[in-house]
Coordinates of C-alpha atoms in Angstrom, one line a residue:
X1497 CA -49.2 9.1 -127.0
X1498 CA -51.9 9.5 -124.4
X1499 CA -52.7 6.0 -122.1
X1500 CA -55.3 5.4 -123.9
X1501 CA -53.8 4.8 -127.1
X1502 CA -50.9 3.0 -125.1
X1503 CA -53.6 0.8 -123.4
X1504 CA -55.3 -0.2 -127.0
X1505 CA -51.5 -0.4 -128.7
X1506 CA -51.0 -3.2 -125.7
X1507 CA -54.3 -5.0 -126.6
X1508 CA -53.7 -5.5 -130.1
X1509 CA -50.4 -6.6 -129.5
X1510 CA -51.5 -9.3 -127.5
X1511 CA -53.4 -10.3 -129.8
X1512 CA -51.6 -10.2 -132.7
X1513 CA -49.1 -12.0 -130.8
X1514 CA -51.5 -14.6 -129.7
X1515 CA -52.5 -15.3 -133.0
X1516 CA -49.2 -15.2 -134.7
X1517 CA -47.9 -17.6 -132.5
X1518 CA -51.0 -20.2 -132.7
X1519 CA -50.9 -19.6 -136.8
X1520 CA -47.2 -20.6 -137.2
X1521 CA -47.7 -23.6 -134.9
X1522 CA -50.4 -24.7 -136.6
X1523 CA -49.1 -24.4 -140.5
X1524 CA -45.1 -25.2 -139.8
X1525 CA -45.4 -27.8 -137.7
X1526 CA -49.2 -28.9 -138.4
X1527 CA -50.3 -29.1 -134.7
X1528 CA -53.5 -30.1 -135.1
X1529 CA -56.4 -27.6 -134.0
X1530 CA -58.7 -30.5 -132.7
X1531 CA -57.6 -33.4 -130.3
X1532 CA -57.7 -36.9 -131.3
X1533 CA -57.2 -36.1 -135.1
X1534 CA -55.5 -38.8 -137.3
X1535 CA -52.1 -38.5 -139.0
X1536 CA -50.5 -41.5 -141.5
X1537 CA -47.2 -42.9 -140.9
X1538 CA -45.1 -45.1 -143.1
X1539 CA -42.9 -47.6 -141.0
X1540 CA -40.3 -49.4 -143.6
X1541 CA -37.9 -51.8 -142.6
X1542 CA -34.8 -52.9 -144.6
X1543 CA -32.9 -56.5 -143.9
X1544 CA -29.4 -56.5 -144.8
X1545 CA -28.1 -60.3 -145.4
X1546 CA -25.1 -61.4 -146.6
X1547 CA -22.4 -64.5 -146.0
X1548 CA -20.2 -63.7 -144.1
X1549 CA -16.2 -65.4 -144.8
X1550 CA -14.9 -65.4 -141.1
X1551 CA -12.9 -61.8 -141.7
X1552 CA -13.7 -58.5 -140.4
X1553 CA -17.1 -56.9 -142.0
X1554 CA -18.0 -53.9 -143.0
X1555 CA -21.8 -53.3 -144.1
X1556 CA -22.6 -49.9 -145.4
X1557 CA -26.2 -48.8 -146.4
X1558 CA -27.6 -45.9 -148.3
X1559 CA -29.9 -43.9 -145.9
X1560 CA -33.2 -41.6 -147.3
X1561 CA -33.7 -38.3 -146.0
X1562 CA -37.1 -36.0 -145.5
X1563 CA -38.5 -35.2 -148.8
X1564 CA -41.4 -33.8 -150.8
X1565 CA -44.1 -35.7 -149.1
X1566 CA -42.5 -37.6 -146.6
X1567 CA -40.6 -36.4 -143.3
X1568 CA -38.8 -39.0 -141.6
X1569 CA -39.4 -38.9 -137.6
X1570 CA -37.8 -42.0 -136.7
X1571 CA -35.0 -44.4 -136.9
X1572 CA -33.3 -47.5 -135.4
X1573 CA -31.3 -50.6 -135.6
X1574 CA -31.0 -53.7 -134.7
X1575 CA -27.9 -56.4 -135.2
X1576 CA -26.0 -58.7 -133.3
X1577 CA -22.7 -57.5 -131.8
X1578 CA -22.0 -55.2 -134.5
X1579 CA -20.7 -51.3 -134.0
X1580 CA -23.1 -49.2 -135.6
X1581 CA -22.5 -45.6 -137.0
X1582 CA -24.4 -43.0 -138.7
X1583 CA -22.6 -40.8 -141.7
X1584 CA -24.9 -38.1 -142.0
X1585 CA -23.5 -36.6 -144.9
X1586 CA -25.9 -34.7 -147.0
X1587 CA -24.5 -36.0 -150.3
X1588 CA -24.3 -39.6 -149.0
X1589 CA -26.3 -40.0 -145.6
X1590 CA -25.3 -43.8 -144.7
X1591 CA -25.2 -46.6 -141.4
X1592 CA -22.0 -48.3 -141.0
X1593 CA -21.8 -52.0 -139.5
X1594 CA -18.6 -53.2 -138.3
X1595 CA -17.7 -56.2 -136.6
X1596 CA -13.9 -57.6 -136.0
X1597 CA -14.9 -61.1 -137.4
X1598 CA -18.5 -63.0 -138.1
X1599 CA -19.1 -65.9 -140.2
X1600 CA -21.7 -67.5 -141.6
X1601 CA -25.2 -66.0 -142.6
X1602 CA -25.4 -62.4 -141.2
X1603 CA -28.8 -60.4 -141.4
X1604 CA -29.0 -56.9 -139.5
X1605 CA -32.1 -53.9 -139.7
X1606 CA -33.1 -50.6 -140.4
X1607 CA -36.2 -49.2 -139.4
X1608 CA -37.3 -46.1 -140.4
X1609 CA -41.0 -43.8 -140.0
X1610 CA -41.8 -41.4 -142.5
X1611 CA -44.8 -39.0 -141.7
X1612 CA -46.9 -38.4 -144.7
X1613 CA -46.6 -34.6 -145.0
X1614 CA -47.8 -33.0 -147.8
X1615 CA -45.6 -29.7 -146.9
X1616 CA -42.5 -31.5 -146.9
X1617 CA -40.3 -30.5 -149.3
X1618 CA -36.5 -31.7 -150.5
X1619 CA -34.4 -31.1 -147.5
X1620 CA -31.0 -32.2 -149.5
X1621 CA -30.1 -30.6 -153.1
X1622 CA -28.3 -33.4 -155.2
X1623 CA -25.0 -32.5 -157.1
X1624 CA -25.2 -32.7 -160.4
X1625 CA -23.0 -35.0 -162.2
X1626 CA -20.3 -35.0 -164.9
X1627 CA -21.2 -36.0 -168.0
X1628 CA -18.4 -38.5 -169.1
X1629 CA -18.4 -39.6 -173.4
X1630 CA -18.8 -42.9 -173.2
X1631 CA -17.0 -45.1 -176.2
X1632 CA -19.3 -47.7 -177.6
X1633 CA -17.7 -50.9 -179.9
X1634 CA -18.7 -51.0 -183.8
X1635 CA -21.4 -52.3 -184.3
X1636 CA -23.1 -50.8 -180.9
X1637 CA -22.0 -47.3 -182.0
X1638 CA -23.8 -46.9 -184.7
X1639 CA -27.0 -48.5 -183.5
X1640 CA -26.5 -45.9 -179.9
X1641 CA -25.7 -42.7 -182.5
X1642 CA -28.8 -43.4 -184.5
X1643 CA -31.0 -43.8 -181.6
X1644 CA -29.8 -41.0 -179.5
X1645 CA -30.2 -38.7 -183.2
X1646 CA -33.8 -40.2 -184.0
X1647 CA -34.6 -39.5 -180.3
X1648 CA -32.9 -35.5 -180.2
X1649 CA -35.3 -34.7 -183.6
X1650 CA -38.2 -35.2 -182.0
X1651 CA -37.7 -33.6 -178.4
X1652 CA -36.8 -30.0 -177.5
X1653 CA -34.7 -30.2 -174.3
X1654 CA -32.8 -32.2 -171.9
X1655 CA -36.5 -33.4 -170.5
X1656 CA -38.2 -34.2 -173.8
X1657 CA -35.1 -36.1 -175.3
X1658 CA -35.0 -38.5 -172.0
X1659 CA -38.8 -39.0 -172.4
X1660 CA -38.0 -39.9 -176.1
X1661 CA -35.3 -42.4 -175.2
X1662 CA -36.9 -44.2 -173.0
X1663 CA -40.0 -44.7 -175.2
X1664 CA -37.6 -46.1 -177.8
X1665 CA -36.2 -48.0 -175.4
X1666 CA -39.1 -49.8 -174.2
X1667 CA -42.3 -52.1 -175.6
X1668 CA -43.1 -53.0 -179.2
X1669 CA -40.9 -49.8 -179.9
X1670 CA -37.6 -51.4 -178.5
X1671 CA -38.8 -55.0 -180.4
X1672 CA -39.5 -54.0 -183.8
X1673 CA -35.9 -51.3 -184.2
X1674 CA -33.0 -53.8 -185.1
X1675 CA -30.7 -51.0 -183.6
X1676 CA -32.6 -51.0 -180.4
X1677 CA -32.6 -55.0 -179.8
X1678 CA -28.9 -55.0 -181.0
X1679 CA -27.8 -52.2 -178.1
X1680 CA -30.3 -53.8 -175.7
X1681 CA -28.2 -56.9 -175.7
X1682 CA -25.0 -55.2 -175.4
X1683 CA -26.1 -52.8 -172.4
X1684 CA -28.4 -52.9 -169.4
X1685 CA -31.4 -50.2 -170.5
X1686 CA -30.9 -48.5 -167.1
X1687 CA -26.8 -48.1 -167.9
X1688 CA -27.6 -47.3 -171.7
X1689 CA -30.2 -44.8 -171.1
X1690 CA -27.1 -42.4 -168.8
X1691 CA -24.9 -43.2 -171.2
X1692 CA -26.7 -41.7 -173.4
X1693 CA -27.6 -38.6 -172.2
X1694 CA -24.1 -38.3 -170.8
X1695 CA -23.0 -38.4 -174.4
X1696 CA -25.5 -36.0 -175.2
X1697 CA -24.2 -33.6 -172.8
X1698 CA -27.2 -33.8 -170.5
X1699 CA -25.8 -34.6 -167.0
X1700 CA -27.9 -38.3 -165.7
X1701 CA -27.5 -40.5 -163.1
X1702 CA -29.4 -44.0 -161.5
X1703 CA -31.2 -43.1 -158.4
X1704 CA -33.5 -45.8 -156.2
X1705 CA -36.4 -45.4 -155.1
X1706 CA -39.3 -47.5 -153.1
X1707 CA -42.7 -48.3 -154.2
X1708 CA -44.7 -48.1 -150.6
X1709 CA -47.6 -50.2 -150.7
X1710 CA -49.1 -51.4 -147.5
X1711 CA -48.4 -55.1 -146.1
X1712 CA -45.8 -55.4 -148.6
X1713 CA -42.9 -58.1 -147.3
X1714 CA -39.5 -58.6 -149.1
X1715 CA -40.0 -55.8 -151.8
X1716 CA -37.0 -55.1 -153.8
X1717 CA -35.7 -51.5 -154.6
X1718 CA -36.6 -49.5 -157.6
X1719 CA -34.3 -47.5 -160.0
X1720 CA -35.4 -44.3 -161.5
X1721 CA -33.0 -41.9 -164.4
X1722 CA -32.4 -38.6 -162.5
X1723 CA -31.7 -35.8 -165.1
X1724 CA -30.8 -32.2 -164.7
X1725 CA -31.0 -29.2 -166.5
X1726 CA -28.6 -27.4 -164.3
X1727 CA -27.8 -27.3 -160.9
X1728 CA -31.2 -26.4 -159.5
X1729 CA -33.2 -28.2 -161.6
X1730 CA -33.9 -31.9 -162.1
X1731 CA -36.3 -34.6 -162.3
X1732 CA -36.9 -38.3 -161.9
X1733 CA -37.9 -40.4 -165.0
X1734 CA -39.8 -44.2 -164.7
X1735 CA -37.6 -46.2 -166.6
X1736 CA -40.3 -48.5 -167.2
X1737 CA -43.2 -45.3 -168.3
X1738 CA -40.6 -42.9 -169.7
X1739 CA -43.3 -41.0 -166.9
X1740 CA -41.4 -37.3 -165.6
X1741 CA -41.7 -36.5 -162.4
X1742 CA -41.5 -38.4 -158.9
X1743 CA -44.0 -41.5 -159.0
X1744 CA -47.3 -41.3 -156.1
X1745 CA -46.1 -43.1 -153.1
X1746 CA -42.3 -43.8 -153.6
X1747 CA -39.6 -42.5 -151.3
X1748 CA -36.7 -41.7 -152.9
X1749 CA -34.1 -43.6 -151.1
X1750 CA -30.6 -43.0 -152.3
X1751 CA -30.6 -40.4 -154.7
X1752 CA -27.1 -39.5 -155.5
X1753 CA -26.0 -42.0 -157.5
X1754 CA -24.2 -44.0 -155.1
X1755 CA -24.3 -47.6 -154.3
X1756 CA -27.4 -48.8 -152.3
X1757 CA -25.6 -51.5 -150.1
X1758 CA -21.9 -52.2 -149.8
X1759 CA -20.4 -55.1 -147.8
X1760 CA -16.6 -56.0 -147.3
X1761 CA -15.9 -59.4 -145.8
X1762 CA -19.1 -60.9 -147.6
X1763 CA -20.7 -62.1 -150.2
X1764 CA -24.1 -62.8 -151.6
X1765 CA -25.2 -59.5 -149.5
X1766 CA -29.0 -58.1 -150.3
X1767 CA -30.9 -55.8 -149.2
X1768 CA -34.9 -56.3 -148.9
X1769 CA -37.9 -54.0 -147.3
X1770 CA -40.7 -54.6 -145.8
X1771 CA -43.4 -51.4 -145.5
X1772 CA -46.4 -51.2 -143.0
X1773 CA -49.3 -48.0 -143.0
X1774 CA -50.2 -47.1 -139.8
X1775 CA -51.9 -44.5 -138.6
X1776 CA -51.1 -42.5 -135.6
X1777 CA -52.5 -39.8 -133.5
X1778 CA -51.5 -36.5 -135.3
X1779 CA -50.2 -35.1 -132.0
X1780 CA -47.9 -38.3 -131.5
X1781 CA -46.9 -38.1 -134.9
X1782 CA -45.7 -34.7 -135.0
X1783 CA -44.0 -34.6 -132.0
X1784 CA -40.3 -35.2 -133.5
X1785 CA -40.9 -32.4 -135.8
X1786 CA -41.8 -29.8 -133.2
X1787 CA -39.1 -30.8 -131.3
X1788 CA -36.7 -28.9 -133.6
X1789 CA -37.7 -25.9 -131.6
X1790 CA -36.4 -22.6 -133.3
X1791 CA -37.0 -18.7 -131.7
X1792 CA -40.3 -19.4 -133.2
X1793 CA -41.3 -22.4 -132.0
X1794 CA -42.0 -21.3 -128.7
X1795 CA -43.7 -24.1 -127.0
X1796 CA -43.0 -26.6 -123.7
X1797 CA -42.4 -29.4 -125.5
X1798 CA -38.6 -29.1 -125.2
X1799 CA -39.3 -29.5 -121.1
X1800 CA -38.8 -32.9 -119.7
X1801 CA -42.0 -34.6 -119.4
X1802 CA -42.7 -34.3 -115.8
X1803 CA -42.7 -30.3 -116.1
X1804 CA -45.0 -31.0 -119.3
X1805 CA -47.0 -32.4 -117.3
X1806 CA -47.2 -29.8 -114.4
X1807 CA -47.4 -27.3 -117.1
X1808 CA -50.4 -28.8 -118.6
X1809 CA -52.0 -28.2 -115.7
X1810 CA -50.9 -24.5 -114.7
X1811 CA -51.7 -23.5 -118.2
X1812 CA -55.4 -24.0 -117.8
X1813 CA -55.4 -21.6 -115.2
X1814 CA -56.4 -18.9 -117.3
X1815 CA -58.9 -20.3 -118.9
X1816 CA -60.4 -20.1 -115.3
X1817 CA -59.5 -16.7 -114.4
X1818 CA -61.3 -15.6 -118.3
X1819 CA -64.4 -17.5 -116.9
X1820 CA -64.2 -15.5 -113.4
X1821 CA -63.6 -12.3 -114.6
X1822 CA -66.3 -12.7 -117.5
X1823 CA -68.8 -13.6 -114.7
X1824 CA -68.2 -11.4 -112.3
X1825 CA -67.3 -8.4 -115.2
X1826 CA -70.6 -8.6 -117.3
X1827 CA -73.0 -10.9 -115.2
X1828 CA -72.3 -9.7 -111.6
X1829 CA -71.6 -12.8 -109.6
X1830 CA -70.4 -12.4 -106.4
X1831 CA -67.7 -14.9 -104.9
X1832 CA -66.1 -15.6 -101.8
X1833 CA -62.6 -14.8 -102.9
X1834 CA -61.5 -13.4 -106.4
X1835 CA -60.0 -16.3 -107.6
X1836 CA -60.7 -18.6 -105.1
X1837 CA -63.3 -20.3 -107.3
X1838 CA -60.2 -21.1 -110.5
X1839 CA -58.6 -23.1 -106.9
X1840 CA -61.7 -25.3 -106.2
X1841 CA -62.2 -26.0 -110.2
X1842 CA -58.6 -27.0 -109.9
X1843 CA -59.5 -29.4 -107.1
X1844 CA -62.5 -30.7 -109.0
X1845 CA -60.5 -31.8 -111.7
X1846 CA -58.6 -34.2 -109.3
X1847 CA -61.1 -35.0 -107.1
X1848 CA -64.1 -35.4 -109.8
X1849 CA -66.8 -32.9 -110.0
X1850 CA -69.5 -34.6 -107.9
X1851 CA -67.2 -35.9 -105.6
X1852 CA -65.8 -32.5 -105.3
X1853 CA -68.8 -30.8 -104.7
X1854 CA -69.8 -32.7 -101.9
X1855 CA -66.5 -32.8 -100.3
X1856 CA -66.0 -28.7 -100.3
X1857 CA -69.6 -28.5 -98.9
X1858 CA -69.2 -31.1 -95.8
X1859 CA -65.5 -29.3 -95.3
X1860 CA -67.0 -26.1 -95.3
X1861 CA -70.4 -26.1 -93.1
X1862 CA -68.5 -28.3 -90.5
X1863 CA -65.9 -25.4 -90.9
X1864 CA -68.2 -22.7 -90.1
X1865 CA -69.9 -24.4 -87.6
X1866 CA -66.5 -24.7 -85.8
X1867 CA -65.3 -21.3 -87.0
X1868 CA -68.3 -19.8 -85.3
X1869 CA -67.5 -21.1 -81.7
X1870 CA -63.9 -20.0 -81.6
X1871 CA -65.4 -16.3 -82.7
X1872 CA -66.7 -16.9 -78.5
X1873 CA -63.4 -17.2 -78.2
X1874 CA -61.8 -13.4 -78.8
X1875 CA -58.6 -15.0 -80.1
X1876 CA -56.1 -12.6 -82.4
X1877 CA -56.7 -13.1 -86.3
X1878 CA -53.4 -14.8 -87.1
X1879 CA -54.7 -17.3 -83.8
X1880 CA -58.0 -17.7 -85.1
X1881 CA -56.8 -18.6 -88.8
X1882 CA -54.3 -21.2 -87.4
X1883 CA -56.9 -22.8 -85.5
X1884 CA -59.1 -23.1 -88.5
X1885 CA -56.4 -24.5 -90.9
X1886 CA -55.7 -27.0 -88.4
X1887 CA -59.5 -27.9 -88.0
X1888 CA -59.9 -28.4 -91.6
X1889 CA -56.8 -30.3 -91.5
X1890 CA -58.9 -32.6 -88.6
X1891 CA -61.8 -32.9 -90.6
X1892 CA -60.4 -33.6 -94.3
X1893 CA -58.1 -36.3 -92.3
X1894 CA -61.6 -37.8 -90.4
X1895 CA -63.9 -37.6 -93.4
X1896 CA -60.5 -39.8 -95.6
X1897 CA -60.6 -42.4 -92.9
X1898 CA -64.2 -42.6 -92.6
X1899 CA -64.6 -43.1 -96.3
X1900 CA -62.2 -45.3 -96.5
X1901 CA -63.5 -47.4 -93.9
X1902 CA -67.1 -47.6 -94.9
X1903 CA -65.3 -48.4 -98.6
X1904 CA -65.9 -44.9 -100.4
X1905 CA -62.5 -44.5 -101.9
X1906 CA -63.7 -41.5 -103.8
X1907 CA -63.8 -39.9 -100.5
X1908 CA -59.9 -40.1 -100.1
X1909 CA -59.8 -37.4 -103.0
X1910 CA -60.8 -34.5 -100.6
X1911 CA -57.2 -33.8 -99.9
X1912 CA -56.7 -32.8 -103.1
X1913 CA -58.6 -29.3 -101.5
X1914 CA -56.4 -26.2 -100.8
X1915 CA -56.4 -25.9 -97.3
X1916 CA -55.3 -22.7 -96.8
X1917 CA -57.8 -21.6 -99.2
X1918 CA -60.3 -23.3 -97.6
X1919 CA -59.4 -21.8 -94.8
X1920 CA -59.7 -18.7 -96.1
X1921 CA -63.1 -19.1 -97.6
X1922 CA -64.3 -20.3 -93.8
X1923 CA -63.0 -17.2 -92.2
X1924 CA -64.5 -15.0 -95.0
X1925 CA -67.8 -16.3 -94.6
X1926 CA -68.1 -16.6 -91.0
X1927 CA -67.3 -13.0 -90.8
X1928 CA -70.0 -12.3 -93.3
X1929 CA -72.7 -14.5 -91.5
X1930 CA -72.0 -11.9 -88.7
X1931 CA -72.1 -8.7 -90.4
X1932 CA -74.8 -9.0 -93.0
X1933 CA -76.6 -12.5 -92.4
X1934 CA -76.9 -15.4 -93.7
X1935 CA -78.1 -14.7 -97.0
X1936 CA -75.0 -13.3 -98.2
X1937 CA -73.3 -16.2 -97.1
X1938 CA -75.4 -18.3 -99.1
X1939 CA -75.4 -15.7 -102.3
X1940 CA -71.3 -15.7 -102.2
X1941 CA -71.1 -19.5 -101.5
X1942 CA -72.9 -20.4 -104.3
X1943 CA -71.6 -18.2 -106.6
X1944 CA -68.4 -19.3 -105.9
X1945 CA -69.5 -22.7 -106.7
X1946 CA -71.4 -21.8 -109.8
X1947 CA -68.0 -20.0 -110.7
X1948 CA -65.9 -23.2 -109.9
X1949 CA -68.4 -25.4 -111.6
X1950 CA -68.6 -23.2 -114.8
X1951 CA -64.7 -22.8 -114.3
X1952 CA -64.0 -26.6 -114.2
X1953 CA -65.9 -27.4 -117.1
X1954 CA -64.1 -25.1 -119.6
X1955 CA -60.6 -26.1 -117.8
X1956 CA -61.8 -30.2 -118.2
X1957 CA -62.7 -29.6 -121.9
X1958 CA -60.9 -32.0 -123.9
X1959 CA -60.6 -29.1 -126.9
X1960 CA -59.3 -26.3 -124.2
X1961 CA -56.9 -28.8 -123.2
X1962 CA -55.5 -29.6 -126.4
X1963 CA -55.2 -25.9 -127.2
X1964 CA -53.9 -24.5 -124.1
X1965 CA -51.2 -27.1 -124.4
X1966 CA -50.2 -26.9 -127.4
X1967 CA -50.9 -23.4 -128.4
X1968 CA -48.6 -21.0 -126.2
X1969 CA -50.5 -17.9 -128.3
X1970 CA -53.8 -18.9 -126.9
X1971 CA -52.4 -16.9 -123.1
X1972 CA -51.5 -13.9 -125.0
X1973 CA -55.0 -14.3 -126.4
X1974 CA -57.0 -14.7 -123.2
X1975 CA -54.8 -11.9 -121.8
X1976 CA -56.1 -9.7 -124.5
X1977 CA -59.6 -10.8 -123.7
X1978 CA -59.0 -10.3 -120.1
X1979 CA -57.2 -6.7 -120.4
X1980 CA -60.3 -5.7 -123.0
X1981 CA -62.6 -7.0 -120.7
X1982 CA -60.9 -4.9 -117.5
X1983 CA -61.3 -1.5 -119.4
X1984 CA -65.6 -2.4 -119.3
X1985 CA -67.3 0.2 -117.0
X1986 CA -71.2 -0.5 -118.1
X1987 CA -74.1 -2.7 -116.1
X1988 CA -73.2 -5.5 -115.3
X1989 CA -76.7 -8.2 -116.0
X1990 CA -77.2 -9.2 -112.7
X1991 CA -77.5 -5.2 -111.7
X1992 CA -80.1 -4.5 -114.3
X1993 CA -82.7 -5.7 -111.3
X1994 CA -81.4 -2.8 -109.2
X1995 CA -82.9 -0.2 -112.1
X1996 CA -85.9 -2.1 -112.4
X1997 CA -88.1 -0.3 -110.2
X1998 CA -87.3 2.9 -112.2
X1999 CA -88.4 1.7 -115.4
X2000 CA -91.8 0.6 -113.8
X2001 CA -92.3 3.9 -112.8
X2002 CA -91.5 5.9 -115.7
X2003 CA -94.4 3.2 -117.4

């Protein structure tokens, strides 16, 4: 494979890379492309109350899990002097209470935060349950046989025949049938409905669910008839509707057919919830998901925050070497330094950009006014160059006290400036003032400065931020850009004044 093809195999590696990376980020763990974009969060709370009699409790409560729609991103507690644990059994995911003794009127809290995700799918797969014959007492036998037969001719499977039951189970249906009022009275409809289908061989259970509804205080758990077909295939049925399939906003919270809320040494115990929309900057909200960082999830947000932070910062520093090299690659500027100008934009975005500017301008001309009386001087370079970090040293430290004493705080920010770079960039142009004039000097200066304004802008952009951050693709990207951009070997724009004179001839 000759370099060439090595050089282009590199590229478009890069890139593909790049924009693998940003892809998956984006559509597994919905990091949002644009800053400041919106996500909805439900925040439930359920109050566990119950009498206590003076013994040792025990308070166990029925926990949800992420599901289709909904991806829980938070929890906590809150009691008083109780132990807490968390059972996170897939089959029963639960929080224990336990306290030696407590009497009187006990009332402890679980908070939870689902994300409204419509991606989220069933992270738990319920067991399906037996399907025990339940015996039913002449005469409720033969009022539970002829409804489960009227009921199994007019359905097709286990689905239809639940839908059926339920119909007859419920409105003027259930009144008018003497059989249905009789069994009605005998059974709860929730209970009679399992029973059943258990006795039909289909395997049912009760599950609960919650009705979310903003503001809502107090609200009171709903049951739902889970029914399978087999192991891998199941729905939820309204006992109210006879509706199939999983209501519009309800969380299903214990969905295995175990108890909701158990309490030993109490009485009276119930559980209540209280629901609250909110909504919450997407990148706040997602931040527990993308947490659960995998090979794939490549990202800094498994850093502690303080190296976020610095990161943040270091990863805009492409974004200004892109803007240098596309400047001085296709338009021609000339700078004092190759990258010096990406170290000033840097210092702009600390010191503010007007601020800035007028700060590396007083630094630098007092600078070369200095520089160019020690060059009387003959002193050795590595002489020279400590003797001009030192004076910019003296004159960041008397310009920060001067400020600061006429009441210019902005002024203190000039020591966010690299020295050494400024340094530099003194010794640079001093030596070109000598060689070829001071025209150069100004032609480099301000090009650097363009660069470093231009630079500062893209690095200070609100959107850049958000991407560079978040999207680790985006460097493989801008290293494509940048490798692409190094293979260029045409006119650069600025150059095209150099073959003007020619084409004025040949007219």
């Amino acid at each position: 494979m000759s370099s060439r093809n090595i050089f282009y195999f590199i590229v478009t590696l890069c890139m593909l890379i790049g924009i693998s990376m940003t892809m998956y980020r984006h559509t597994q763990f919905e990091v949002p492309w644009f800053p400041g974009e919106k996500r909805q969060i439900w925040s439930i709370e359920a109050k566990v109350e119950f009498d206590a009699k003076g013994d040792s409790v025990e308070t166990v409560l029925a926990l949800p899990q992420t599901q289709q729609g909904y991806t829980r991103i938070h929890e906590s507690t809150a009691s008083l002097a109780y132990g807490l644990s968390f059972v996170n059994d897939q089959d029963n995911p639960r929080a224990i209470w336990t306290k030696r003794e407590a009497s009187g009127h006990q009332e402890m809290y679980y908070k939870v935060d689902f994300l409204v995700d419509p991606k989220a799918a069933d992270i738990y797969q319920p067991q399906m349950p037996d399907t025990p014959f339940v015996e039913y007492p002449e005469p409720y036998l033969t009022a539970a046989n002829h409804l489960s037969k009227q009921a199994e001719e007019v359905s097709a499977d286990a689905y239809s025949f639940t839908r059926e039951l339920i119909k007859a189970l419920t409105g003027e249906t259930a009144t008018s049938n003497q059989n249905t009022g009789l069994i009605l009275d005998y059974k709860p409809k929730n209970r009679l409905v399992v029973d059943l289908l258990n006795n039909a061989n289909v395997p049912a259970r009760i599950v609960r669910g919650l009705q979310l509804e903003d503001g809502r205080r107090r609200q009171s758990i709903t049951e739902y008839i889970q029914v399978f077909k087999d192991e891998n295939d199941w729905q939820v049925f309204d006992l109210k509707t006879g509706t199939q399939g999983r209501p519009d906003n309800t969380l299903l919270w214990e969905y295995n057919g175990n108890s909701m809320l158990e309490v030993v040494g109490g009485q009276d115990s119930q559980v209540t919830f209280s629901m609250l929309l909110v909504e919450q900057s997407a990148q706040a909200a997602v931040a527990p998901k993308i947490s659960e960082a995998d090979f794939l999830n490549f990202s800094i947000d498994s850093l502690p925050l303080e190296e976020q932070a610095l990161f943040k910062g270091i990863l805009l520093i492409p974004i200004g070497v892109l803007i240098v090299v596309l400047l001085r690659v296709l338009i021609g500027l000339k700078t004092s330094g190759t990258f010096m100008p990406v170290l000033i934009a840097m210092a702009f975005m600390q010191t503010s950009l007007v601020t800035g500017l007028v700060g590396f301008i007083l630094v630098v001309g007092v600078g070369l006014v200095i520089r160019g009386y020690l060059s009387h001087l003959n002193l050795l370079l590595v002489s020279r160059i400590s003797a001009v970090i030192i004076t910019v040293i003296g004159i960041i430290s008397i310009f920060s006290v001067m400020s600061f004493k006429v009441g210019l705080t902005e002024g203190l920010k000039i020591t966010f400036f690299p020295m050494i770079i400024l340094s530099w960039t003194i010794e640079r142009m001093s030596i070109l003032w000598e060689e070829e004039g001071p025209k150069e000097v100004v032609l480099q200066g301000g090009g650097s400065l363009l660069v470093a304004v231009l630079a500062f802008m893209a690095m200070n952009n609100d959107y850049v931020r958000h991407l560079t951050f978040n999207f680790m693709g985006i460097q493989f990207i801008v290293l494509g850009i940048i490798l692409v951009l190094g293979n260029y070997t045409g006119y650069r724009l600025l150059e095209l004044r150099r073959f003007k004179p020619l084409a004025d001839k040949e007219d």
